[in-house]
Amino acid sequence: MDFKKDVLDFKGRVLVDFYAEWCGPCQALKPILEEASLELPEGAKIVSVDVDEYSDLASEYEVSSIPCLVVFENGLEKDRMVGLVSKKKILKMLLK
Amino acid sequence: MYDMIIIGAGPAGLTAAIYARRAEKKVLVLEGTTYGGQIIKTMKIDNYPGMPGVSGPDFAKALYMQATSLGAEIEFENVIKTERAGESFKVTTEDDEYEAKSLIIATGTKYRTLGLEYEKELEGRGVSYCATCDGAFYKDKTVVVEGGGNTALYDAEYLAGICKKVYLIHRRNEFRGDKALLERVSGLSNVEIITPAAIGGLLVFAEKMRFLGVWLKETDGETGKVVSDENVREIKAAGLFVAIGSEPNSEIFSGLVDRDERGYIIATEDCKTSHPGVFVAGDVRTSGLKQIVTATADGANAASKAIDFLNSL
């Protein structure tokens, strides 16, 4: 993953899923994200970021509780939700 | 209008959803945090029949997929109110309002807090109630666990694999948890068990709201009662894991159904509460054993009784 290219420079909405392998609720979110990824609005995508591998990104974006979903548009944070979110809400976050 | 709203997406709630969907009822499951409930925090389940060693998150995912693929709807919203509305029930969440002809309460239990000064402020910044959730943030550091049951022992064992040193504090000389588990924990070279003692307070750098450790007070090894409020020992640590048990998530239902003195919703194995059309399943019900297998059994019973109720309308 190249955060600059895949998220910040991406033309469209990107939902960044900050997660960790050891985090149960993050694992719980996975199938929901998979379902949502099948119905994404045009020009939107989902990128997952492992906070252990990319701890610099986690601290840069002040992620201290996971799972944490952050929506970026044109490199800027637009929306953020911590904890589990339904597929309906994920799609809504990407549509707004 | 739903046939059934199930509050809570742990093993009890999701099993109820599976049974209700197989009876083709229109079902909504409302969950405030994560589906799977407490099992999401368990890395390995060893006592669910036929599935030895399954991981909690995997088990939860399978339950979730089974319920949703059968057509159960789920929303991650926190329920704040439930009330009778004419012939049906109105459920209010922080985001929305829903109506259903029947309710199944499967909200489980929540962890108990120590009630110490700064404990709330430091949650997630030094104080934790879930070792498997937050343990990795304390890699190669010193942590303290308080508690005497299986959760505390599991936490100590799990943390010992990540942290430099684990102090396990318990009020009594005897642990309530599994003997085999206690033996394993006692044998770990980086675990120090301190009994009988209780955490008297948190050591905090208040200006920066930074957790520095805990101080202990003396307790009676037989009764677990505090002997004196004197600071007998200080432990410098990066984290505190509180594992002193749980209490039912039932306050919001106090006006709807009868509860016992500890807050558990009163019902026998048929899962019928004092209010017709409202059923209860899993750990939040007055019952002896609180296990995944009893929660799933309750889910099936509650759904079956709710289906009977709906068919009789």
Tab-separated table of C-alpha atoms in Angstrom:
chain	number	residue	atom	x	y	z
A	1	MET	CA	0.000	0.000	0.000
A	2	ASP	CA	1.194	3.482	-0.875
A	3	PHE	CA	-0.850	5.844	1.299
A	4	LYS	CA	-0.046	8.948	-0.742
A	5	LYS	CA	-0.919	7.352	-4.056
A	6	ASP	CA	-3.765	5.100	-2.904
A	7	VAL	CA	-5.488	7.528	-0.560
A	8	LEU	CA	-4.292	11.127	-0.588
A	9	ASP	CA	-3.869	11.490	-4.356
A	10	PHE	CA	-6.907	9.373	-5.256
A	11	LYS	CA	-9.605	11.243	-7.171
A	12	GLY	CA	-12.693	10.205	-5.273
A	13	ARG	CA	-13.769	9.034	-1.869
A	14	VAL	CA	-11.604	6.587	0.007
A	15	LEU	CA	-12.653	4.805	3.141
A	16	VAL	CA	-9.568	3.920	5.163
A	17	ASP	CA	-10.036	1.012	7.546
A	18	PHE	CA	-7.457	1.276	10.354
A	19	TYR	CA	-7.234	-2.205	11.880
A	20	ALA	CA	-4.918	-4.707	13.549
A	21	GLU	CA	-4.669	-8.459	13.302
A	22	TRP	CA	-5.044	-8.855	17.059
A	23	CYS	CA	-8.176	-6.698	17.336
A	24	GLY	CA	-11.361	-8.800	17.552
A	25	PRO	CA	-13.815	-6.075	16.542
A	26	CYS	CA	-11.574	-5.295	13.537
A	27	GLN	CA	-11.881	-8.923	12.466
A	28	ALA	CA	-15.632	-8.604	12.954
A	29	LEU	CA	-15.688	-5.631	10.607
A	30	LYS	CA	-13.962	-7.519	7.778
A	31	PRO	CA	-16.985	-9.381	6.323
A	32	ILE	CA	-19.033	-6.163	6.529
A	33	LEU	CA	-16.377	-4.279	4.555
A	34	GLU	CA	-16.241	-7.124	2.041
A	35	GLU	CA	-20.008	-6.934	1.546
A	36	ALA	CA	-19.855	-3.152	1.228
A	37	SER	CA	-17.028	-3.356	-1.310
A	38	LEU	CA	-19.373	-5.191	-3.698
A	39	GLU	CA	-21.793	-2.253	-3.734
A	40	LEU	CA	-19.481	0.754	-3.699
A	41	PRO	CA	-20.667	3.939	-5.385
A	42	GLU	CA	-18.700	4.877	-8.489
A	43	GLY	CA	-15.327	6.482	-7.829
A	44	ALA	CA	-15.150	5.224	-4.251
A	45	LYS	CA	-12.897	2.612	-2.736
A	46	ILE	CA	-11.823	1.003	0.507
A	47	VAL	CA	-8.206	0.756	1.699
A	48	SER	CA	-7.150	-1.178	4.788
A	49	VAL	CA	-4.258	0.020	6.926
A	50	ASP	CA	-2.641	-2.246	9.523
A	51	VAL	CA	-1.804	0.045	12.447
A	52	ASP	CA	1.101	-2.183	13.501
A	53	GLU	CA	2.719	-2.076	10.079
A	54	TYR	CA	1.930	1.615	9.552
A	55	SER	CA	2.125	2.976	13.094
A	56	ASP	CA	3.294	6.327	11.698
A	57	LEU	CA	-0.006	6.716	9.835
A	58	ALA	CA	-1.976	5.709	12.917
A	59	SER	CA	-0.303	8.417	14.969
A	60	GLU	CA	-0.431	11.003	12.181
A	61	TYR	CA	-4.202	10.570	11.941
A	62	GLU	CA	-4.602	10.180	15.722
A	63	VAL	CA	-6.061	6.717	15.592
A	64	SER	CA	-6.039	5.467	19.196
A	65	SER	CA	-9.009	3.123	19.145
A	66	ILE	CA	-9.732	0.577	16.449
A	67	PRO	CA	-11.539	-0.341	14.277
A	68	CYS	CA	-11.516	3.215	12.982
A	69	LEU	CA	-12.954	4.176	9.596
A	70	VAL	CA	-11.827	7.467	8.085
A	71	VAL	CA	-13.198	8.842	4.823
A	72	PHE	CA	-10.783	10.904	2.706
A	73	GLU	CA	-11.628	13.056	-0.272
A	74	ASN	CA	-8.935	14.909	-2.209
A	75	GLY	CA	-6.469	14.103	0.537
A	76	LEU	CA	-8.596	15.563	3.304
A	77	GLU	CA	-10.465	13.836	6.109
A	78	LYS	CA	-14.238	14.125	5.596
A	79	ASP	CA	-15.741	11.726	8.074
A	80	ARG	CA	-14.711	9.321	10.805
A	81	MET	CA	-16.357	6.512	12.735
A	82	VAL	CA	-14.923	4.355	15.497
A	83	GLY	CA	-16.243	0.871	16.175
A	84	LEU	CA	-18.411	-1.411	14.111
A	85	VAL	CA	-20.558	0.137	11.410
A	86	SER	CA	-23.253	-1.520	9.301
A	87	LYS	CA	-22.893	-1.926	5.552
A	88	LYS	CA	-25.686	0.618	5.080
A	89	LYS	CA	-23.746	3.281	7.018
A	90	ILE	CA	-20.470	2.528	5.243
A	91	LEU	CA	-22.124	3.047	1.877
A	92	LYS	CA	-23.750	6.229	3.161
A	93	MET	CA	-20.355	7.557	4.335
A	94	LEU	CA	-19.010	7.041	0.828
A	95	LEU	CA	-21.983	8.664	-0.894
A	96	LYS	CA	-22.162	11.921	1.035
B	1	MET	CA	-42.770	-2.798	11.175
B	2	TYR	CA	-40.628	-5.796	12.063
B	3	ASP	CA	-41.963	-9.061	13.425
B	4	MET	CA	-39.071	-9.178	15.825
B	5	ILE	CA	-36.379	-6.837	17.037
B	6	ILE	CA	-33.473	-8.542	18.722
B	7	ILE	CA	-31.370	-6.286	20.916
B	8	GLY	CA	-27.805	-7.568	21.090
B	9	ALA	CA	-25.801	-9.483	18.471
B	10	GLY	CA	-23.895	-11.915	20.650
B	11	PRO	CA	-24.322	-15.691	20.348
B	12	ALA	CA	-27.819	-15.498	21.930
B	13	GLY	CA	-29.118	-12.685	19.709
B	14	LEU	CA	-27.640	-14.016	16.470
B	15	THR	CA	-28.924	-17.534	17.160
B	16	ALA	CA	-32.387	-16.090	17.793
B	17	ALA	CA	-32.088	-14.259	14.455
B	18	ILE	CA	-31.176	-17.492	12.662
B	19	TYR	CA	-34.198	-19.337	14.098
B	20	ALA	CA	-36.552	-16.421	13.428
B	21	ARG	CA	-35.384	-16.072	9.825
B	22	ARG	CA	-35.783	-19.776	9.221
B	23	ALA	CA	-39.410	-19.260	10.315
B	24	GLU	CA	-39.505	-16.398	7.765
B	25	LYS	CA	-40.111	-13.642	10.276
B	26	LYS	CA	-38.932	-10.126	9.473
B	27	VAL	CA	-36.022	-9.557	11.845
B	28	LEU	CA	-33.873	-6.604	12.837
B	29	VAL	CA	-30.874	-7.034	15.112
B	30	LEU	CA	-29.597	-3.938	16.926
B	31	GLU	CA	-26.096	-3.950	18.350
B	32	GLY	CA	-24.362	-1.100	20.172
B	33	THR	CA	-20.759	-2.222	19.735
B	34	THR	CA	-19.654	-5.348	17.911
B	35	TYR	CA	-21.461	-8.514	16.861
B	36	GLY	CA	-20.244	-11.620	18.628
B	37	GLY	CA	-20.473	-9.931	22.019
B	38	GLN	CA	-17.928	-11.073	24.564
B	39	ILE	CA	-16.620	-13.931	22.394
B	40	ILE	CA	-14.940	-11.397	20.144
B	41	LYS	CA	-12.440	-10.928	22.972
B	42	THR	CA	-11.645	-14.645	23.229
B	43	MET	CA	-8.828	-15.801	21.025
B	44	LYS	CA	-9.598	-19.480	21.566
B	45	ILE	CA	-12.840	-21.196	22.580
B	46	ASP	CA	-12.244	-24.659	23.996
B	47	ASN	CA	-15.648	-25.623	25.330
B	48	TYR	CA	-18.098	-25.225	22.476
B	49	PRO	CA	-19.201	-28.740	21.526
B	50	GLY	CA	-17.848	-29.954	18.216
B	51	MET	CA	-15.622	-26.942	17.589
B	52	PRO	CA	-12.587	-27.272	19.866
B	53	GLY	CA	-10.117	-24.410	19.623
B	54	VAL	CA	-12.220	-22.181	17.367
B	55	SER	CA	-11.260	-18.504	17.656
B	56	GLY	CA	-13.850	-16.088	19.055
B	57	PRO	CA	-13.719	-13.695	16.080
B	58	ASP	CA	-14.046	-16.627	13.610
B	59	PHE	CA	-16.990	-18.059	15.518
B	60	ALA	CA	-18.630	-14.625	15.670
B	61	LYS	CA	-18.065	-14.044	11.957
B	62	ALA	CA	-19.639	-17.396	11.092
B	63	LEU	CA	-22.679	-16.573	13.258
B	64	TYR	CA	-22.992	-13.135	11.696
B	65	MET	CA	-22.716	-14.480	8.144
B	66	GLN	CA	-25.245	-17.215	8.891
B	67	ALA	CA	-27.793	-14.758	10.322
B	68	THR	CA	-27.357	-12.074	7.649
B	69	SER	CA	-27.260	-14.492	4.720
B	70	LEU	CA	-30.597	-15.844	5.956
B	71	GLY	CA	-31.927	-12.303	5.665
B	72	ALA	CA	-31.642	-10.861	9.154
B	73	GLU	CA	-31.021	-7.111	9.061
B	74	ILE	CA	-28.471	-5.650	11.451
B	75	GLU	CA	-27.710	-2.097	12.520
B	76	PHE	CA	-24.877	-1.030	14.810
B	77	GLU	CA	-26.835	1.431	16.890
B	78	ASN	CA	-27.060	1.872	20.613
B	79	VAL	CA	-30.561	1.299	22.009
B	80	ILE	CA	-31.564	3.938	24.528
B	81	LYS	CA	-35.268	3.215	25.061
B	82	THR	CA	-37.797	0.431	24.597
B	83	GLU	CA	-41.497	0.905	25.211
B	84	ARG	CA	-44.924	-0.463	24.479
B	85	ALA	CA	-46.643	1.390	21.626
B	86	GLY	CA	-50.213	0.136	21.349
B	87	GLU	CA	-50.108	-3.440	20.102
B	88	SER	CA	-46.403	-3.302	19.305
B	89	PHE	CA	-43.097	-2.114	20.726
B	90	LYS	CA	-41.076	0.978	19.918
B	91	VAL	CA	-37.293	0.790	20.108
B	92	THR	CA	-35.353	4.041	20.085
B	93	THR	CA	-31.650	4.114	19.262
B	94	GLU	CA	-29.238	7.043	19.224
B	95	ASP	CA	-29.822	7.276	15.466
B	96	ASP	CA	-33.321	6.044	14.690
B	97	GLU	CA	-36.637	4.553	15.801
B	98	TYR	CA	-37.964	1.101	14.993
B	99	GLU	CA	-41.161	-0.827	15.637
B	100	ALA	CA	-41.744	-4.517	16.113
B	101	LYS	CA	-44.452	-6.916	17.236
B	102	SER	CA	-42.073	-8.748	19.556
B	103	LEU	CA	-38.752	-8.162	21.279
B	104	ILE	CA	-35.884	-10.377	22.274
B	105	ILE	CA	-33.474	-8.889	24.776
B	106	ALA	CA	-30.013	-10.411	24.384
B	107	THR	CA	-27.819	-7.598	25.660
B	108	GLY	CA	-25.493	-9.717	27.775
B	109	THR	CA	-23.306	-8.252	30.449
B	110	LYS	CA	-20.690	-5.520	30.667
B	111	TYR	CA	-17.445	-5.380	32.555
B	112	ARG	CA	-17.395	-4.000	36.055
B	113	THR	CA	-15.119	-1.053	36.784
B	114	LEU	CA	-12.986	-0.520	39.900
B	115	GLY	CA	-14.572	2.866	40.540
B	116	LEU	CA	-11.230	4.587	41.171
B	117	GLU	CA	-10.389	8.213	40.638
B	118	TYR	CA	-9.149	8.875	37.039
B	119	GLU	CA	-10.207	5.355	35.960
B	120	LYS	CA	-12.754	6.666	33.467
B	121	GLU	CA	-10.493	9.381	32.079
B	122	LEU	CA	-7.689	6.877	31.544
B	123	GLU	CA	-9.772	4.213	29.789
B	124	GLY	CA	-7.969	3.467	26.555
B	125	ARG	CA	-4.930	5.417	27.749
B	126	GLY	CA	-3.528	3.073	30.351
B	127	VAL	CA	-6.646	1.463	31.774
B	128	SER	CA	-8.225	-1.359	29.795
B	129	TYR	CA	-10.985	-3.924	30.243
B	130	CYS	CA	-9.981	-6.139	27.330
B	131	ALA	CA	-6.521	-7.701	27.217
B	132	THR	CA	-6.939	-9.252	23.784
B	133	CYS	CA	-8.162	-5.916	22.398
B	134	ASP	CA	-5.474	-3.655	23.806
B	135	GLY	CA	-2.675	-5.983	24.886
B	136	ALA	CA	-0.482	-5.371	21.863
B	137	PHE	CA	-0.221	-1.674	22.749
B	138	TYR	CA	1.802	-2.778	25.794
B	139	LYS	CA	4.443	-4.859	24.043
B	140	ASP	CA	7.584	-5.315	26.191
B	141	LYS	CA	6.106	-3.135	28.939
B	142	THR	CA	4.993	-3.818	32.497
B	143	VAL	CA	1.277	-4.247	33.153
B	144	VAL	CA	-1.005	-5.004	36.076
B	145	VAL	CA	-4.081	-7.255	36.008
B	146	GLU	CA	-6.678	-7.209	38.793
B	147	GLY	CA	-9.166	-10.021	39.236
B	148	GLY	CA	-9.576	-13.573	40.486
B	149	GLY	CA	-11.678	-15.373	37.901
B	150	ASN	CA	-10.961	-17.036	34.589
B	151	THR	CA	-10.912	-13.741	32.712
B	152	ALA	CA	-8.145	-12.360	34.927
B	153	LEU	CA	-6.142	-15.572	34.547
B	154	TYR	CA	-6.607	-15.662	30.779
B	155	ASP	CA	-5.630	-12.003	30.586
B	156	ALA	CA	-2.489	-12.605	32.649
B	157	GLU	CA	-1.503	-15.563	30.473
B	158	TYR	CA	-2.192	-13.675	27.247
B	159	LEU	CA	-0.359	-10.543	28.384
B	160	ALA	CA	2.625	-12.568	29.623
B	161	GLY	CA	3.220	-13.534	25.999
B	162	ILE	CA	3.414	-9.883	24.934
B	163	CYS	CA	4.598	-7.868	27.916
B	164	LYS	CA	7.862	-7.788	29.796
B	165	LYS	CA	6.226	-8.300	33.179
B	166	VAL	CA	2.689	-8.961	34.422
B	167	TYR	CA	1.527	-8.399	37.998
B	168	LEU	CA	-1.681	-10.247	38.870
B	169	ILE	CA	-3.492	-8.768	41.860
B	170	HIS	CA	-6.338	-10.533	43.659
B	171	ARG	CA	-8.188	-9.777	46.903
B	172	ARG	CA	-8.275	-13.357	48.139
B	173	ASN	CA	-5.653	-16.064	48.542
B	174	GLU	CA	-7.725	-18.440	46.405
B	175	PHE	CA	-8.533	-17.799	42.746
B	176	ARG	CA	-12.042	-18.600	41.494
B	177	GLY	CA	-10.768	-19.544	38.054
B	178	ASP	CA	-9.810	-22.905	36.561
B	179	LYS	CA	-7.172	-24.871	38.483
B	180	ALA	CA	-5.355	-25.891	35.281
B	181	LEU	CA	-5.263	-22.333	34.054
B	182	LEU	CA	-4.015	-21.050	37.409
B	183	GLU	CA	-1.211	-23.604	37.309
B	184	ARG	CA	-0.163	-22.454	33.857
B	185	VAL	CA	-0.180	-18.802	34.916
B	186	SER	CA	1.717	-19.521	38.149
B	187	GLY	CA	4.397	-21.261	36.122
B	188	LEU	CA	5.096	-18.282	33.869
B	189	SER	CA	8.416	-16.665	34.728
B	190	ASN	CA	7.289	-13.107	33.979
B	191	VAL	CA	4.059	-13.241	35.988
B	192	GLU	CA	4.107	-12.176	39.626
B	193	ILE	CA	0.978	-13.002	41.601
B	194	ILE	CA	0.246	-10.674	44.518
B	195	THR	CA	-2.407	-11.885	46.987
B	196	PRO	CA	-4.228	-10.875	49.055
B	197	ALA	CA	-4.279	-7.268	47.884
B	198	ALA	CA	-6.429	-4.787	46.012
B	199	ILE	CA	-5.650	-1.751	43.942
B	200	GLY	CA	-6.209	1.257	46.173
B	201	GLY	CA	-5.703	3.861	43.520
B	202	LEU	CA	-4.048	4.818	40.282
B	203	LEU	CA	-0.731	6.623	40.130
B	204	VAL	CA	-1.384	9.445	37.715
B	205	PHE	CA	0.544	12.399	36.391
B	206	ALA	CA	-2.614	14.484	36.563
B	207	GLU	CA	-1.355	17.481	34.588
B	208	LYS	CA	-0.815	15.366	31.479
B	209	MET	CA	-3.430	12.747	32.484
B	210	ARG	CA	-0.816	10.044	32.141
B	211	PHE	CA	-1.070	6.618	33.772
B	212	LEU	CA	2.009	5.728	35.808
B	213	GLY	CA	0.959	2.675	37.796
B	214	VAL	CA	-1.070	1.578	40.792
B	215	TRP	CA	-0.809	1.462	44.542
B	216	LEU	CA	-2.036	-1.462	46.591
B	217	LYS	CA	-3.844	-1.863	49.851
B	218	GLU	CA	-4.030	-4.853	52.125
B	219	THR	CA	-7.050	-7.190	52.079
B	220	ASP	CA	-8.156	-10.186	54.120
B	221	GLY	CA	-7.149	-13.341	52.241
B	222	GLU	CA	-10.291	-15.204	53.330
B	223	THR	CA	-13.060	-12.623	52.849
B	224	GLY	CA	-11.378	-10.349	50.320
B	225	LYS	CA	-12.361	-7.318	52.400
B	226	VAL	CA	-10.020	-4.347	52.656
B	227	VAL	CA	-8.080	-4.372	55.941
B	228	SER	CA	-6.727	-0.837	55.782
B	229	ASP	CA	-6.567	2.009	53.300
B	230	GLU	CA	-2.842	2.353	53.752
B	231	ASN	CA	-0.610	2.325	50.678
B	232	VAL	CA	1.407	-0.883	51.118
B	233	ARG	CA	3.110	-1.071	47.759
B	234	GLU	CA	3.448	0.875	44.546
B	235	ILE	CA	3.821	-0.728	41.145
B	236	LYS	CA	5.044	1.312	38.207
B	237	ALA	CA	3.357	0.096	35.047
B	238	ALA	CA	2.326	1.169	31.566
B	239	GLY	CA	-1.092	-0.416	31.730
B	240	LEU	CA	-3.792	-1.757	34.014
B	241	PHE	CA	-6.175	-4.494	32.897
B	242	VAL	CA	-9.313	-4.712	35.015
B	243	ALA	CA	-10.927	-8.158	35.044
B	244	ILE	CA	-13.211	-8.186	38.065
B	245	GLY	CA	-16.379	-9.548	36.553
B	246	SER	CA	-19.459	-8.213	34.920
B	247	GLU	CA	-22.999	-6.968	35.416
B	248	PRO	CA	-26.113	-7.204	33.218
B	249	ASN	CA	-26.924	-4.629	30.545
B	250	SER	CA	-30.530	-4.259	31.592
B	251	GLU	CA	-31.099	-0.721	32.935
B	252	ILE	CA	-32.983	0.457	29.848
B	253	PHE	CA	-35.500	-2.380	30.240
B	254	SER	CA	-36.296	-1.665	33.907
B	255	GLY	CA	-39.708	-0.185	33.101
B	256	LEU	CA	-40.623	-2.957	30.676
B	257	VAL	CA	-39.741	-6.242	32.391
B	258	ASP	CA	-39.073	-7.551	35.901
B	259	ARG	CA	-35.442	-7.843	37.004
B	260	ASP	CA	-33.851	-9.485	40.028
B	261	GLU	CA	-31.909	-7.565	42.695
B	262	ARG	CA	-28.680	-7.825	40.661
B	263	GLY	CA	-30.360	-6.533	37.513
B	264	TYR	CA	-30.743	-9.801	35.599
B	265	ILE	CA	-34.011	-10.099	33.673
B	266	ILE	CA	-36.213	-12.711	35.291
B	267	ALA	CA	-37.181	-15.697	33.142
B	268	THR	CA	-36.862	-19.484	33.146
B	269	GLU	CA	-35.559	-21.606	30.258
B	270	ASP	CA	-38.623	-20.696	28.168
B	271	CYS	CA	-37.158	-17.153	28.036
B	272	LYS	CA	-40.528	-15.470	28.654
B	273	THR	CA	-40.272	-12.229	30.629
B	274	SER	CA	-42.978	-10.625	32.760
B	275	HIS	CA	-44.140	-8.709	29.675
B	276	PRO	CA	-46.005	-10.697	26.975
B	277	GLY	CA	-44.205	-10.428	23.654
B	278	VAL	CA	-40.850	-9.650	25.285
B	279	PHE	CA	-38.339	-12.480	25.559
B	280	VAL	CA	-34.849	-12.640	27.032
B	281	ALA	CA	-31.866	-14.754	26.020
B	282	GLY	CA	-28.287	-15.302	27.112
B	283	ASP	CA	-26.184	-13.828	29.914
B	284	VAL	CA	-28.670	-11.046	30.743
B	285	ARG	CA	-31.252	-13.639	31.867
B	286	THR	CA	-31.438	-15.007	35.419
B	287	SER	CA	-29.661	-18.311	34.895
B	288	GLY	CA	-26.895	-20.354	36.405
B	289	LEU	CA	-24.372	-21.188	33.769
B	290	LYS	CA	-23.267	-18.380	31.462
B	291	GLN	CA	-21.570	-19.978	28.492
B	292	ILE	CA	-21.717	-19.684	24.709
B	293	VAL	CA	-23.599	-22.956	24.527
B	294	THR	CA	-26.245	-21.757	27.016
B	295	ALA	CA	-26.523	-18.438	25.148
B	296	THR	CA	-27.151	-20.140	21.813
B	297	ALA	CA	-29.652	-22.508	23.467
B	298	ASP	CA	-31.442	-19.485	24.916
B	299	GLY	CA	-31.448	-17.808	21.514
B	300	ALA	CA	-33.222	-20.793	20.004
B	301	ASN	CA	-35.743	-21.010	22.861
B	302	ALA	CA	-36.475	-17.279	22.878
B	303	ALA	CA	-36.966	-17.219	19.099
B	304	SER	CA	-39.219	-20.262	19.220
B	305	LYS	CA	-41.406	-18.708	21.941
B	306	ALA	CA	-41.476	-15.397	20.093
B	307	ILE	CA	-42.530	-17.197	16.902
B	308	ASP	CA	-45.362	-18.906	18.835
B	309	PHE	CA	-46.361	-15.498	20.177
B	310	LEU	CA	-46.356	-13.912	16.698
B	311	ASN	CA	-48.368	-16.760	15.240
B	312	SER	CA	-50.970	-16.348	17.969
B	313	LEU	CA	-51.536	-12.650	17.202
